[in-house]
Short mmCIF file of C-alpha atoms in Angstrom, two decimals:
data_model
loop_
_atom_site.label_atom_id
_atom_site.label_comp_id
_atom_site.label_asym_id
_atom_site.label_seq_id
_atom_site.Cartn_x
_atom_site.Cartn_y
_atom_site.Cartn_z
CA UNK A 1 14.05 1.01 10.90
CA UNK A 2 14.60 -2.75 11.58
CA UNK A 3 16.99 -5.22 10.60
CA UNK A 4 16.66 -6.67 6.98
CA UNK A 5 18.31 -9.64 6.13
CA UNK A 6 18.52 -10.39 2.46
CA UNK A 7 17.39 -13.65 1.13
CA UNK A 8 18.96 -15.44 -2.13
CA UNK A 9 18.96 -13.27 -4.98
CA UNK A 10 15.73 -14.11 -7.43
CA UNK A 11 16.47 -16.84 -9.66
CA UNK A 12 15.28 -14.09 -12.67
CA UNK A 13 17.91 -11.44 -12.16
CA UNK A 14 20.60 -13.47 -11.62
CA UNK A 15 19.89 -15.06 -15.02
CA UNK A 16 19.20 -11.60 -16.50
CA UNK A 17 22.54 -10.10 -14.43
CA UNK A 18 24.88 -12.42 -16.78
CA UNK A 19 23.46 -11.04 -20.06
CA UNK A 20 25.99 -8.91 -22.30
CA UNK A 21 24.48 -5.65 -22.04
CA UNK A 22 22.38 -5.97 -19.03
CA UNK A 23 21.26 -2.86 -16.72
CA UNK A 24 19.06 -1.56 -14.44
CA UNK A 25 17.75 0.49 -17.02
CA UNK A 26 16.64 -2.22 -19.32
CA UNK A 27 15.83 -4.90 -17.19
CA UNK A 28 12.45 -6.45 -18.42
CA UNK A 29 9.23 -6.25 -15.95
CA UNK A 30 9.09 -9.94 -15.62
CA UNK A 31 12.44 -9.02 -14.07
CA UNK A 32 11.12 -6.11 -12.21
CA UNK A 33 8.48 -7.80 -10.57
CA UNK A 34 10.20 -10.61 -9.33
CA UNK A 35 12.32 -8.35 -7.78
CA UNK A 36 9.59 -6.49 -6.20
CA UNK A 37 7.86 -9.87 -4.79
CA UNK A 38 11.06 -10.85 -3.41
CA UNK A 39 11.70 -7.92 -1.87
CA UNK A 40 8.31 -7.21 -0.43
CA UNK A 41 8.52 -11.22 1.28
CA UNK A 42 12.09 -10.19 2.93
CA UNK A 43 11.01 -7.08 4.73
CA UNK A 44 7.55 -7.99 5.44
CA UNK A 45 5.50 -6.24 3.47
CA UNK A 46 7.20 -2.97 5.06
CA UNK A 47 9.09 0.31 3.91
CA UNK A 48 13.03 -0.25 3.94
CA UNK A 49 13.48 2.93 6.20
CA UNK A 50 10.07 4.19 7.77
CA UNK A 51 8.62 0.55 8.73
CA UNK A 52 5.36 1.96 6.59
CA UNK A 53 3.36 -0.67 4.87
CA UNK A 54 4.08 -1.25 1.03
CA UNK A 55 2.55 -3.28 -1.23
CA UNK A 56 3.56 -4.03 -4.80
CA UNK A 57 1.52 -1.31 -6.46
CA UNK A 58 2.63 1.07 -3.78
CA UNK A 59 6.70 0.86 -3.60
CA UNK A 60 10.00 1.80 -5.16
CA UNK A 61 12.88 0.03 -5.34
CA UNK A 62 15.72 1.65 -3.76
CA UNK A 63 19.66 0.99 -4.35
CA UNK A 64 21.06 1.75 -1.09
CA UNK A 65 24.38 2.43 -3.19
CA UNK A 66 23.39 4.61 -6.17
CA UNK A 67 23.50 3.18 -9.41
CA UNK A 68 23.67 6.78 -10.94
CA UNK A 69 27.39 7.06 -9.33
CA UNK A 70 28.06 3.28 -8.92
CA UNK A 71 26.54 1.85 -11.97
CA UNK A 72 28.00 -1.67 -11.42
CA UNK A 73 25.22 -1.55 -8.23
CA UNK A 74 22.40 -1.35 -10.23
CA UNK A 75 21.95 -5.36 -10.52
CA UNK A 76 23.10 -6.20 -7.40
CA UNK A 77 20.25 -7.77 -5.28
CA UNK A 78 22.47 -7.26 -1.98
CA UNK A 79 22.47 -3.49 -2.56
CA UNK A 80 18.56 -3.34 -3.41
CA UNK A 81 15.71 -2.40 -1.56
CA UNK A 82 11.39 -1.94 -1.36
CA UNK A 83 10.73 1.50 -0.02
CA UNK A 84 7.30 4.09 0.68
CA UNK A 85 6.95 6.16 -2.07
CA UNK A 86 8.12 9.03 0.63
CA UNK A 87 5.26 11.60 -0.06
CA UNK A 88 6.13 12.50 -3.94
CA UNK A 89 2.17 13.39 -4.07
CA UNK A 90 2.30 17.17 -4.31
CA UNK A 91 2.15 18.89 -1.28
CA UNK A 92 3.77 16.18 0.82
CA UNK A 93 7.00 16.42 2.63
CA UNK A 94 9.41 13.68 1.18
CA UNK A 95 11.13 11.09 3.39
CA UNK A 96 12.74 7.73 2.84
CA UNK A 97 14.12 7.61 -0.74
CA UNK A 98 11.99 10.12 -1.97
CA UNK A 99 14.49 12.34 0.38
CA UNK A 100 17.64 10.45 -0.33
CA UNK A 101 17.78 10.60 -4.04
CA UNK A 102 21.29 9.36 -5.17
CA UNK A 103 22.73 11.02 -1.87
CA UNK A 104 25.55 8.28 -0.17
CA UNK A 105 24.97 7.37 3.51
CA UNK A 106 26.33 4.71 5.64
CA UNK A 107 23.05 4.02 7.97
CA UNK A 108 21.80 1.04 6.27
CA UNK A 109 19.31 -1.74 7.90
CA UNK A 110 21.78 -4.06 6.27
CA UNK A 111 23.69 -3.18 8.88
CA UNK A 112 23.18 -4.84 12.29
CA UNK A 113 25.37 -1.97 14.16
CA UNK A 114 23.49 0.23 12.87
CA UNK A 115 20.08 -0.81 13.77
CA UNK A 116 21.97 -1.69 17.51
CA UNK A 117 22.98 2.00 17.51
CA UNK A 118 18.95 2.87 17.33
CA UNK A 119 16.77 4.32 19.88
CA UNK A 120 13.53 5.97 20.32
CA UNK A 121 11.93 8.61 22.16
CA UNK A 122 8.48 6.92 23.84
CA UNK A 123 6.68 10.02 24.28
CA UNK A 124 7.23 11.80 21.00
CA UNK A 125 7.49 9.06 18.12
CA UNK A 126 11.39 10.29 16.83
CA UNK A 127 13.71 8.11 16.10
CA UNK A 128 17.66 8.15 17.02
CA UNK A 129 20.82 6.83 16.71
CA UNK A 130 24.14 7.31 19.25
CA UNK A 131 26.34 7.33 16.29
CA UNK A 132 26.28 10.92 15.07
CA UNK A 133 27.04 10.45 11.31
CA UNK A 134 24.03 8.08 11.66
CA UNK A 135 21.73 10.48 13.33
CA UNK A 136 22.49 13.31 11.18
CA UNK A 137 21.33 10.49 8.26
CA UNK A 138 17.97 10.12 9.72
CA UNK A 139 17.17 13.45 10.42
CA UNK A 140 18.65 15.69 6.93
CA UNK A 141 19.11 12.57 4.30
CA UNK A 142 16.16 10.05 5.65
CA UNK A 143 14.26 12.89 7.02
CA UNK A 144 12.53 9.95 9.36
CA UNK A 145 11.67 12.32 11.72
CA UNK A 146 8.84 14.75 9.97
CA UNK A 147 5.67 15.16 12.09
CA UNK A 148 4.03 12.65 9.77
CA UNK A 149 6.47 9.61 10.69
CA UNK A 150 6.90 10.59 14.73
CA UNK A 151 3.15 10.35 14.86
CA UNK A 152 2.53 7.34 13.20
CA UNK A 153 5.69 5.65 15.05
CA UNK A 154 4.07 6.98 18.23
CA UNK A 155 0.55 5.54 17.08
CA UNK A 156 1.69 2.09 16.80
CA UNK A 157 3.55 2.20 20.08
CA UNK A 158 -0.20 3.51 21.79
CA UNK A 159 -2.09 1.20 19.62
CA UNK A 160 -0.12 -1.73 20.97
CA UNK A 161 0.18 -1.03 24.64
CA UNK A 162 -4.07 -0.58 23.98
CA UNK A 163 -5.14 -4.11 23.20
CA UNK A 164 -2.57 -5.28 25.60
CA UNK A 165 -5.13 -7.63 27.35
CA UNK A 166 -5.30 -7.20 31.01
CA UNK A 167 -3.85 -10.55 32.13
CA UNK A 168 -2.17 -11.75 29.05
CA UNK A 169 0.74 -12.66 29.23
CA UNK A 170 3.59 -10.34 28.53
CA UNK A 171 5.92 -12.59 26.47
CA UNK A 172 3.24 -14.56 24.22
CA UNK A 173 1.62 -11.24 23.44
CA UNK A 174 4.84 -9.12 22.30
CA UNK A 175 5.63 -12.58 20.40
CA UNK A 176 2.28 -12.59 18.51
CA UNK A 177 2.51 -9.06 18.21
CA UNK A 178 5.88 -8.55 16.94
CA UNK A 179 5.62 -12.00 14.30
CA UNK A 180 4.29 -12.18 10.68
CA UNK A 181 1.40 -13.02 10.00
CA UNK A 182 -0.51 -15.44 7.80
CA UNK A 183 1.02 -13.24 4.50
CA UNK A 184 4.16 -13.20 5.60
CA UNK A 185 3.56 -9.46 6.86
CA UNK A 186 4.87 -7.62 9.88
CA UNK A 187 2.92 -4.69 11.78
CA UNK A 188 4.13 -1.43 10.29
CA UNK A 189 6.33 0.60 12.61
CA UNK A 190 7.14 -2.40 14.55
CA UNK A 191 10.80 -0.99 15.39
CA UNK A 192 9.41 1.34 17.90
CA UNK A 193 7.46 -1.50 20.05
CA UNK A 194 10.43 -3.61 19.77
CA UNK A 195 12.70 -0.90 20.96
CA UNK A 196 9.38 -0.54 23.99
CA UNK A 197 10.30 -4.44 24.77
CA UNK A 198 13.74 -4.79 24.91
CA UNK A 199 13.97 -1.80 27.20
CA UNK A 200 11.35 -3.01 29.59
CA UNK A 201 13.00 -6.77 29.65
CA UNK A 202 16.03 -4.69 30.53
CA UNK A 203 15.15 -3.02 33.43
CA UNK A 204 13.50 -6.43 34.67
CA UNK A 205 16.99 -7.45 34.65
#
């Protein structure tokens, strides 16, 4: 999980937000979709909670404050989000919203403490937070750590310390790295290799 911060609402649903009547529920595609492209150019072309990569025929759009218990949410771009589709395919153990549902938690990247409060474990892939309420999130709400997710996490981490280029240097590589690219996109899982980074500038320290 990394930091999201939330650019200006889409000029479409705030228009549609001021109708008499208006709701999640009915909200036209034209509405939808600008939604979706917004969202996806925010976060990077990555899932709200996993860091997977989404794309706009591959996502769902996730209030992080339900809409089923706080209706007034539902049109709220500050409380919306692009997630993974979380393994609904049969057979596949759920994660992200798929896992959440309409369940309230209070580890949100909205939330710059939280996302401080994050750590991960370099050998396994899991990801965890100091703040207990938080960690039991990620584990029984989130489920972020399922064997799928700690792999992948721990994938990206090997893939990058791979084409590390003998004799690059450290700080334009991690910057390349760790940027968007041309599409606005960042490298999926990218919280773990930050985490790597700021760690190993640390101890430099």
């Amino acid at each position: 999980m990394i930091l999201i911060t939330k650019d200006p609402c889409p000029e479409e649903l705030t228009k549609y937000a001021k109708l008499k009547g208006a709701c999640y529920d009915l909200i036209p595609q034209e509405v939808k979709q600008s939604i979706r492209t917004a969202l996806l150019h925010e976060q990077g072309g990555l899932c709200a909670y996993c860091m997977g990569r989404i794309s706009d025929d591959a996502l769902k759009i996730e209030h992080f404050v339900s809409r089923h218990h706080y209706p007034q949410m539902g049109l709220r771009y500050d409380n919306l989000l692009a997630c993974c589709t979380g393994g609904e395919k049969k057979g596949k153990e759920r994660h992200c919203d798929s896992a959440k549902g309409s369940t309230s938690i209070t580890c949100s990247p909205l939330n710059e403490q939280c996302i401080n409060s994050l750590s991960y474990d370099l050998d396994d892939g899991s990801i965890h937070s100091s703040h207990a309420p938080w960690e039991q999130e990620l584990n029984d709400v989130l489920q972020l750590n399922i064997p799928k997710l700690k792999q992948m996490r721990k994938a990206a981490l090997d893939g990058f310390l791979y084409t590390w280029a003998a004799g690059e240097d450290e700080e334009d590589y991690v910057a390349k790295i760790l940027a968007r690219d041309e599409e606005g996109k960042l490298l999926p899982y990218c919280g773990i290799i930050q985490y790597f980074c700021a760690r190993r500038q640390s101890r430099k320290k």
